[in-house]
Short mmCIF file of C-alpha atoms in Angstrom, two decimals:
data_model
loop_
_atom_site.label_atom_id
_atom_site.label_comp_id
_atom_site.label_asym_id
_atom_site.label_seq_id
_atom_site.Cartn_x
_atom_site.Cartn_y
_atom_site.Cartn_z
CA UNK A 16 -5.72 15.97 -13.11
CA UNK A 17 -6.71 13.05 -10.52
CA UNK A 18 -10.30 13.98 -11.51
CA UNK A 19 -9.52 13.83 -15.21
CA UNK A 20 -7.95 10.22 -14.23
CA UNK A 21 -10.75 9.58 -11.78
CA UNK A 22 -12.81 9.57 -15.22
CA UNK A 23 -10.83 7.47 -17.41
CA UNK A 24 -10.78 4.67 -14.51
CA UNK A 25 -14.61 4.98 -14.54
CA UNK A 26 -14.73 4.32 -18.15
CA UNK A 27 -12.32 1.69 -18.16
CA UNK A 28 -14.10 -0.08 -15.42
CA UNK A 29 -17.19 -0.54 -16.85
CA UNK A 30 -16.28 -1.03 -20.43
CA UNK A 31 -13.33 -3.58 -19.73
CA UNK A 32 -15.31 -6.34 -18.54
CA UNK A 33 -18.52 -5.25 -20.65
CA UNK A 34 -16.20 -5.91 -23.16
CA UNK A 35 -14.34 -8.98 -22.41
CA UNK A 36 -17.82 -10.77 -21.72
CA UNK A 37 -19.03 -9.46 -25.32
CA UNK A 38 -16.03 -11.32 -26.82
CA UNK A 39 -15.82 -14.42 -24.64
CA UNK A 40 -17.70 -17.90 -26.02
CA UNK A 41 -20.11 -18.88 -22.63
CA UNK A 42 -18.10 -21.66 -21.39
CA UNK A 43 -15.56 -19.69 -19.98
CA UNK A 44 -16.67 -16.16 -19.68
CA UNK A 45 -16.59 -15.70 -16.26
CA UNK A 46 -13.21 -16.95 -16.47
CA UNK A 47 -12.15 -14.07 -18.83
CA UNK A 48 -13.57 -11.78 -17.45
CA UNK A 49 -11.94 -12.24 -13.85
CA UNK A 50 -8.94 -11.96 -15.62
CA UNK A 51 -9.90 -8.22 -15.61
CA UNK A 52 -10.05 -8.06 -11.67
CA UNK A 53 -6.53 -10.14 -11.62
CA UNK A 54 -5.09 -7.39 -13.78
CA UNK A 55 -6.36 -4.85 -11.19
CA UNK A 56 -5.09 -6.53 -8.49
CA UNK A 57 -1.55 -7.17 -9.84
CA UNK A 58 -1.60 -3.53 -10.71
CA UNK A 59 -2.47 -3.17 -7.19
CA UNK A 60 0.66 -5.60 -6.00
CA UNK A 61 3.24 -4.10 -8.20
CA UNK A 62 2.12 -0.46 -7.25
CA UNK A 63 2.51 -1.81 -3.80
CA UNK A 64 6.15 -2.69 -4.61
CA UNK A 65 6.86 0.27 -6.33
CA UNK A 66 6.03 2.57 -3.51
CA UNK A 67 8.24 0.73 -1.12
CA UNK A 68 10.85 1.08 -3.15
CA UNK A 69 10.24 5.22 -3.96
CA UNK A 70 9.82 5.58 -0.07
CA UNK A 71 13.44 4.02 0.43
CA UNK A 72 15.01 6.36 -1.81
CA UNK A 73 14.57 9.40 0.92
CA UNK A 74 13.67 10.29 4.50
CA UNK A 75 9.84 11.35 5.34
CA UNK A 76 10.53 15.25 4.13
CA UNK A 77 11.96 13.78 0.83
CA UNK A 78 8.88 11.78 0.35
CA UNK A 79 6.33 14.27 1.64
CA UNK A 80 8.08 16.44 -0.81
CA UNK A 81 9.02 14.60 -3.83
CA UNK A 82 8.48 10.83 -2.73
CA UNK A 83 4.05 10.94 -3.59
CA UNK A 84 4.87 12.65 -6.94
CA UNK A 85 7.16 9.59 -8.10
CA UNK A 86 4.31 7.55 -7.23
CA UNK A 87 1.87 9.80 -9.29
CA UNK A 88 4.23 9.60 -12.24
CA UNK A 89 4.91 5.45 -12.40
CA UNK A 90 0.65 5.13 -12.84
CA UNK A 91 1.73 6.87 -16.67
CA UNK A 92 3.53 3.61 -17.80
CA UNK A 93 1.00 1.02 -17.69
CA UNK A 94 -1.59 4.05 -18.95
CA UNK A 95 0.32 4.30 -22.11
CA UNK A 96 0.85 1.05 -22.89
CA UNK A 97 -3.01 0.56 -22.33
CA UNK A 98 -3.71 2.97 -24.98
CA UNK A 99 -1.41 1.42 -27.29
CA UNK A 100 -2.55 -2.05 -27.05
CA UNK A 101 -6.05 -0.90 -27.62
CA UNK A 102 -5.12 0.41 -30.57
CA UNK A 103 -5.18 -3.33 -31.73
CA UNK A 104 -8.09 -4.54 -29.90
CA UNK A 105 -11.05 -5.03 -32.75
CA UNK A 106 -14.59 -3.82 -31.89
CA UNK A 107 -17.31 -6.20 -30.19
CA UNK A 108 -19.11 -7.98 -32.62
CA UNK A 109 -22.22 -7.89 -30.85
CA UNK A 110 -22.07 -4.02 -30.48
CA UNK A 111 -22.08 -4.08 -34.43
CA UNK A 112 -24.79 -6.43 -34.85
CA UNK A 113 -26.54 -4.46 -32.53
CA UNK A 114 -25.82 -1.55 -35.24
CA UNK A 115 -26.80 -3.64 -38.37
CA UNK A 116 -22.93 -4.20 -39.29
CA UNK A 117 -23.49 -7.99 -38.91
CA UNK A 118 -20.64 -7.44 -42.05
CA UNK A 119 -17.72 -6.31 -40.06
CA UNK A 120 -19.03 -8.39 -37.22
CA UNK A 121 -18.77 -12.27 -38.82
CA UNK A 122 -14.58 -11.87 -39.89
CA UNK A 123 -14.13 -10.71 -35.91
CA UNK A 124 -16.26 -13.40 -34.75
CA UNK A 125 -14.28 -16.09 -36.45
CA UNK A 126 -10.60 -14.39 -35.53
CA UNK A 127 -12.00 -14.64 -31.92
CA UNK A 128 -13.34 -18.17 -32.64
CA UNK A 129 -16.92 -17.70 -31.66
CA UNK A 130 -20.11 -19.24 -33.41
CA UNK A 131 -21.66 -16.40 -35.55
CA UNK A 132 -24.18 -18.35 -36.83
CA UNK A 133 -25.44 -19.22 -33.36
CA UNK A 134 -24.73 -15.13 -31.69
CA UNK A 135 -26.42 -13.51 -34.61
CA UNK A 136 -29.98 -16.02 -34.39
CA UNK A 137 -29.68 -15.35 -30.49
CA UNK A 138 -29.28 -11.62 -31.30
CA UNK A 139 -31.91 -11.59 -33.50
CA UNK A 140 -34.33 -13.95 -30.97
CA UNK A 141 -33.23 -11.26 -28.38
CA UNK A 142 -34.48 -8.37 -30.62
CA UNK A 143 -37.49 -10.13 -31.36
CA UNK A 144 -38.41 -10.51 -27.41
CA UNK A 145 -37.32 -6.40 -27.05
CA UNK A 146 -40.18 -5.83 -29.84
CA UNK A 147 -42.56 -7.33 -27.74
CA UNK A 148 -45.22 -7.01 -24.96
CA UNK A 149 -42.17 -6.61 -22.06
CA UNK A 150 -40.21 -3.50 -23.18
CA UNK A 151 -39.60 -1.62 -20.22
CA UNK A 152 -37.79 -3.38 -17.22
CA UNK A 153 -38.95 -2.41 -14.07
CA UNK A 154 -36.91 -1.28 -10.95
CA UNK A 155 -36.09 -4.22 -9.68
CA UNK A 156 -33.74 -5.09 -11.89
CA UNK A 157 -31.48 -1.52 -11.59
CA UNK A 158 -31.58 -2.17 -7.85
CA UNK A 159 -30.38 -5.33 -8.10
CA UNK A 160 -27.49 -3.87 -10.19
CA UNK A 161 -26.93 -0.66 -7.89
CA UNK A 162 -27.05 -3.12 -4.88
CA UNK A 163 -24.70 -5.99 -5.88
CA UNK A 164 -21.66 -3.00 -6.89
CA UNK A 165 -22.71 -1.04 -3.13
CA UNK A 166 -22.01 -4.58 -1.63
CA UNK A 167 -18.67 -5.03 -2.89
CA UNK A 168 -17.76 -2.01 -1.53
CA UNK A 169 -19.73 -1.80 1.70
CA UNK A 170 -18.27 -5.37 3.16
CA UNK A 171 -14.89 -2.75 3.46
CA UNK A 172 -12.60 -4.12 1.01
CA UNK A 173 -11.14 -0.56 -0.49
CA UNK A 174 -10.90 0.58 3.41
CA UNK A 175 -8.48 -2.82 3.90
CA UNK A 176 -6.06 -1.97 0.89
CA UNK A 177 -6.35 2.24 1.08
CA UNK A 178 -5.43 1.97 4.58
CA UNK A 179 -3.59 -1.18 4.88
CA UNK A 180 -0.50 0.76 6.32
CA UNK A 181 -2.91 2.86 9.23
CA UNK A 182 -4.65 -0.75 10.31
CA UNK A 183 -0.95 -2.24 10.71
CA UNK A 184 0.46 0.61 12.83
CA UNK A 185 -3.02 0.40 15.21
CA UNK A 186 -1.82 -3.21 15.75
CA UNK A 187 1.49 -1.73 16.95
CA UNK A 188 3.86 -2.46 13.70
CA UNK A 189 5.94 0.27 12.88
CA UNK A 190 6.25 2.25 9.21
CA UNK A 191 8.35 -0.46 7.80
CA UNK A 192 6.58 -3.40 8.83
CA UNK A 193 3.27 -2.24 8.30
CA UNK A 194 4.53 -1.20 4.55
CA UNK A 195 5.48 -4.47 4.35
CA UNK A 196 2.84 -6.50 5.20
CA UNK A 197 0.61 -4.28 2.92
CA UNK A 198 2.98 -6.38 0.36
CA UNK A 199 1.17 -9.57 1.54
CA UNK A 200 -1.95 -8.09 1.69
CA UNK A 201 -1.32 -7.31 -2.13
CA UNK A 202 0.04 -10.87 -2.88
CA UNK A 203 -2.69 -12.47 -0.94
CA UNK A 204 -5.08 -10.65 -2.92
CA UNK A 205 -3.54 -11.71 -6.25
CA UNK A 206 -3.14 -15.12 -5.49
CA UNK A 207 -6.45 -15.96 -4.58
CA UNK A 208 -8.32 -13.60 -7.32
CA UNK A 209 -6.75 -16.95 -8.88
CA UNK A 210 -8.45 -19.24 -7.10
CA UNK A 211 -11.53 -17.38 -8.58
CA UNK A 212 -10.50 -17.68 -12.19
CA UNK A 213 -9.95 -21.68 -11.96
CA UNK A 214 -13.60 -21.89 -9.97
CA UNK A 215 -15.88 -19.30 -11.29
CA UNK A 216 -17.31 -21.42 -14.25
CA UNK A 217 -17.15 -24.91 -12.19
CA UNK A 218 -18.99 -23.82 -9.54
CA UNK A 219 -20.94 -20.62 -10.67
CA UNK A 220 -20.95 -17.56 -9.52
CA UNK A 221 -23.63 -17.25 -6.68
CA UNK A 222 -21.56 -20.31 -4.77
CA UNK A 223 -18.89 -18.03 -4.61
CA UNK A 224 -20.27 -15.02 -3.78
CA UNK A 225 -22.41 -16.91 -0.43
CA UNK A 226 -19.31 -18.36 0.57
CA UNK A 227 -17.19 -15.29 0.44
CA UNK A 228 -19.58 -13.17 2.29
CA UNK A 229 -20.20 -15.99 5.08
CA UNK A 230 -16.16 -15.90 5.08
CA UNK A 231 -15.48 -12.24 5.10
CA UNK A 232 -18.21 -11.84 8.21
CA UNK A 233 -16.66 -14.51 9.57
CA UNK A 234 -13.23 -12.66 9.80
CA UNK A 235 -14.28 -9.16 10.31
CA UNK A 236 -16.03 -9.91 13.10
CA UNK A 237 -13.30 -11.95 14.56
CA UNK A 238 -10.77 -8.90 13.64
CA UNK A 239 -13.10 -6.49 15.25
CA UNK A 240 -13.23 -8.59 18.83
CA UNK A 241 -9.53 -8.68 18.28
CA UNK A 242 -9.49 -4.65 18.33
CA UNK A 243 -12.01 -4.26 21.27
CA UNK A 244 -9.86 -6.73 23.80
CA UNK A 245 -6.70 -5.35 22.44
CA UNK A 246 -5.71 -8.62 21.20
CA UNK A 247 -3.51 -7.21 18.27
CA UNK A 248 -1.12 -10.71 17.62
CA UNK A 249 -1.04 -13.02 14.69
CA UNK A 250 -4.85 -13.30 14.55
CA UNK A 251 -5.78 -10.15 13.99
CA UNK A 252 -2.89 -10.36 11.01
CA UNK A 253 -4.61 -13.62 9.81
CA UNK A 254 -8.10 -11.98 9.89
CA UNK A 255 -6.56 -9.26 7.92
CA UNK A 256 -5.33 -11.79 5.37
CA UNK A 257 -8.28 -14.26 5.84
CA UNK A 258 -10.49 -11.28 4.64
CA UNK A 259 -8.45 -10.02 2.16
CA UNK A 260 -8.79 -13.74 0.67
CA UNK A 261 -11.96 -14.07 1.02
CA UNK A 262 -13.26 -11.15 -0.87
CA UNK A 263 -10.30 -12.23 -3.76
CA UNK A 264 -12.00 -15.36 -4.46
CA UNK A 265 -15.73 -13.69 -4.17
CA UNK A 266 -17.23 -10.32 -4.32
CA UNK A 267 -13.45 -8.90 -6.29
CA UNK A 268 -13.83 -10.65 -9.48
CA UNK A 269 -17.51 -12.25 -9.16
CA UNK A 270 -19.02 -9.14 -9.07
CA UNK A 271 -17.49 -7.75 -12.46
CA UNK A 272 -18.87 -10.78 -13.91
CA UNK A 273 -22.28 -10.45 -12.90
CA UNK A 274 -22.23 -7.07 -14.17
CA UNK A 275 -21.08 -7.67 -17.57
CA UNK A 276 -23.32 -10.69 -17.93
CA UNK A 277 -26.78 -10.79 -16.01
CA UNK A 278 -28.79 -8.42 -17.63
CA UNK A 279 -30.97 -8.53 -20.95
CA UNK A 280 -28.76 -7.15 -23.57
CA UNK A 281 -30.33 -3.96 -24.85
CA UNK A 282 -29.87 -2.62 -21.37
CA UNK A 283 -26.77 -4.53 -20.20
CA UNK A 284 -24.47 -1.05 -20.99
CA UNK A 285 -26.67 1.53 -19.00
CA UNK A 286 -27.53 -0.74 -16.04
CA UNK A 287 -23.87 -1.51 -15.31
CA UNK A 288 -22.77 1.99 -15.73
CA UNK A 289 -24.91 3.38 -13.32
CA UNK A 290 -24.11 0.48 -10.71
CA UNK A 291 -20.49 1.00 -11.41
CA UNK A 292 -20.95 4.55 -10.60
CA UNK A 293 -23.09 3.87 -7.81
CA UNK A 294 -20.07 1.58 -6.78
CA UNK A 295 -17.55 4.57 -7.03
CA UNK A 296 -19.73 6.15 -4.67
CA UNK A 297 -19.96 3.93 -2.42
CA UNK A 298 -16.49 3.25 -2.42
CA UNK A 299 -16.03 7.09 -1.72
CA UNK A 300 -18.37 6.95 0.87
CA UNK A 301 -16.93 4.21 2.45
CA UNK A 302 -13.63 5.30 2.45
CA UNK A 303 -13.90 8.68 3.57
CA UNK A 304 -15.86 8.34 6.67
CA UNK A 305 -13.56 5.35 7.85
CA UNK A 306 -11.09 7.64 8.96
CA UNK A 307 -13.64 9.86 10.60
CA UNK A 308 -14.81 6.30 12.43
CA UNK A 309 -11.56 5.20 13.25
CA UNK A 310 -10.23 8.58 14.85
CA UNK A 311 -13.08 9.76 16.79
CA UNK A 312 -12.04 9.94 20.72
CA UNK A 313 -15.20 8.22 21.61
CA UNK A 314 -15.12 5.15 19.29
CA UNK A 315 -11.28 4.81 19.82
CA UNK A 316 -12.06 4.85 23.72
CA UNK A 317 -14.97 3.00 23.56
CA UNK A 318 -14.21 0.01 21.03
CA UNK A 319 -10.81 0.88 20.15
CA UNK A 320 -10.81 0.87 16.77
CA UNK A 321 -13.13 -2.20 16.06
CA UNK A 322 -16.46 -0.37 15.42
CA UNK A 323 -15.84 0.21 11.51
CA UNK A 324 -14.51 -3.85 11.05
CA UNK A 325 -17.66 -4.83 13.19
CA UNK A 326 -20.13 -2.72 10.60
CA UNK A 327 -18.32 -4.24 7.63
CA UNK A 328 -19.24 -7.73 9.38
CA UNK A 329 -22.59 -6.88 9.61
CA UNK A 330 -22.59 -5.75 6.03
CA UNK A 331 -20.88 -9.00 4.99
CA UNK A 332 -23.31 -10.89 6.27
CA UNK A 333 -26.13 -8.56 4.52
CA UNK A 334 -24.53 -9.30 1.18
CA UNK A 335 -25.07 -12.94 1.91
CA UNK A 336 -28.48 -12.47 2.34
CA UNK A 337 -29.19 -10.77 -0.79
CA UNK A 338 -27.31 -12.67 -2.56
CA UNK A 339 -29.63 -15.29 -1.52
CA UNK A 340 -32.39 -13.68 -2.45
CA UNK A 341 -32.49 -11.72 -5.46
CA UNK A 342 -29.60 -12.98 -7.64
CA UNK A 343 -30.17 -15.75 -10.30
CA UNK A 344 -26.93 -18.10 -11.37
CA UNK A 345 -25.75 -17.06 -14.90
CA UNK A 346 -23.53 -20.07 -15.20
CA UNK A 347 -23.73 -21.50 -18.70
CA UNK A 348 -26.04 -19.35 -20.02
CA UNK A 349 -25.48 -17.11 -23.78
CA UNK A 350 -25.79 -13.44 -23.06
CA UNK A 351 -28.59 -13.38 -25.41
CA UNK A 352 -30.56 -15.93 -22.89
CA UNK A 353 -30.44 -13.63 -20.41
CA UNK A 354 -33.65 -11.94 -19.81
CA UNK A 355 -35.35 -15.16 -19.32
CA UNK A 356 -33.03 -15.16 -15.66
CA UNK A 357 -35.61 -12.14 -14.54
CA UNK A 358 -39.39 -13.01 -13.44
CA UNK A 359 -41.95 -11.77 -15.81
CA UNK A 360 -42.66 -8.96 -13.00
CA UNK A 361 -39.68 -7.17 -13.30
CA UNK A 362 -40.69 -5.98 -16.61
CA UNK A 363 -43.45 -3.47 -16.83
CA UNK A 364 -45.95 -3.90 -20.06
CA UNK A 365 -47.15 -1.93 -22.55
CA UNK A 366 -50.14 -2.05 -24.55
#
């Protein structure tokens, strides 16, 4: 049953902010669509709350027990009242242009407030280009994709709130504290996914994304020297936070939009869901083998747990760098103008 929920989370992450971009007029799209990651992360904050509050309800047998499956049972709320409300959520217009139903497409358009007139001649422009002599993209453009979701995952984000608690009690803080400062992990992370919503069509996206990974190496690295001279106090706590910020404002919500936006439309769905389920792997990967990192004998004795926070720096600081390089600023442009963001290499001719 987790694998039959690992599935509808994988469909629900792509398709949400697919979606939301689909729907949103240009000027504020990236806007709308970070709304997506702030509903993840409140999610995250109030699950954060309601675990506390299931753990005080017993001692450690009664949770080990009963305590997890309480946990297991609250995700059902928000699940069905997801379903319901999409019940009332009205199909993408572009999707059914895309399928000839510009018919059913033009009364949505106008409920939503968007410009058919405009969409549909873009659509049709877009079409026209698809028809032409550059058909078939290249690789360069999937790796950009597979590489920007491995990113967001590799700079150690997931390993910061999965094991939140575990990095709290290395720094000497017993259950209770450590459970709650997971709680201002969780709020930190929700307030400054904020931050992202009020700057991400101001500034643009790749802004962000530079300055959050110069940030987040910033304060991994510092965490990690923290580890290594046993200097557990209230800097490692702020480089905890510091990171936790820094990735809210960036790579968390950024990245979504990027995703849903930055590639040519006919193969904007299968690009981002094979870098969303490259990013599921990675996020596996990434989270598995931490624990394997942070409990071996010789790491612990050697660097005491800072090795895995000082590869996360490094990776930080590798996201920067491609970020850099190989991703184009999507600020202000139509969805439909998209494929003119890609050099006429990436696409490979035809006859």
């Amino acid at each position: 049953y987790r694998l039959l929920g690992g599935i509808g989370v994988g469909l629900a992450s792509v398709l949400s902010p697919m979606y939301i971009a689909e729907i949103s007029p240009y000027q504020i799209r990236g806007r709308l669509v970070s709304w997506n990651q702030l509903a993840i992360v409140t999610g995250i904050l109030v699950v954060y709350f309601v675990n506390y509050f299931i753990t005080t309800l017993g001692d450690s047998t009664w949770n080990e027990l009963y305590g997890w499956r309480w946990m297991f049972a609250s995700s059902g709320i928000p699940a069905l009242v997801f379903f319901v409300c999409l019940l009332f959520v009205p199909e993408s217009p572009r999707w059914l242009i895309m399928r000839n139903r510009s018919d059913k497409a033009e009364p949505i358009m106008k409920r939503l407030g968007l410009d058919s007139t405009v969409i549909m001649q873009s659509m049709d422009a877009a079409a026209e280009e698809e028809k032409g002599p550059h058909v078939k993209l290249g690789a360069k453009i999937w790796v950009v994709g597979l590489l920007l979701s491995a990113f967001q995952q590799l700079v150690g984000i997931q390993v910061m709130l999965y094991y939140a608690p575990e990095i709290f009690k290395n720094m000497g803080h017993g259950t209770d504290s450590a459970m709650l400062q997971t709680i201002l992990t969780g709020a930190v992370n929700f307030a400054f996914t904020i931050v992202a919503i009020k700057t991400v069509d101001k500034y643009g996206r790749k802004p962000l994304l530079l300055c959050g990974s110069g940030l987040m190496a910033l304060f991994m690295l510092v965490l990690a020297t923290c580890f290594y001279l046993h200097a557990l106090g209230p800097v490692a706590l702020l480089c905890v936070l510091g990171f936790v910020a820094s990735f809210a404002f960036s790579w968390g919500p950024v990245t979504w939009v990027l995703l849903s936006e930055m590639f040519p439309i006919h193969v904007r769905s299968k690009i981002m869901s094979v870098a969303v389920a490259g990013q599921w792997i990675t996020n596996y990967l990434v989270s598995s083998t931490f624990p394997l990192f942070d409990k071996n004998d010789y790491l612990v004795e050697t660097f005491n747990h800072a090795f895995s926070f000082g590869l996360f720096g490094v990776m930080a600081l590798l996201s920067g760098i491609f970020v850099y390089r190989l991703i184009p600023e999507t600020k202000g442009r139509s969805l439909e103008d998209m494929e003119k963001l890609w050099k006429i290499e990436d696409f490979v001719t035809t006859p």
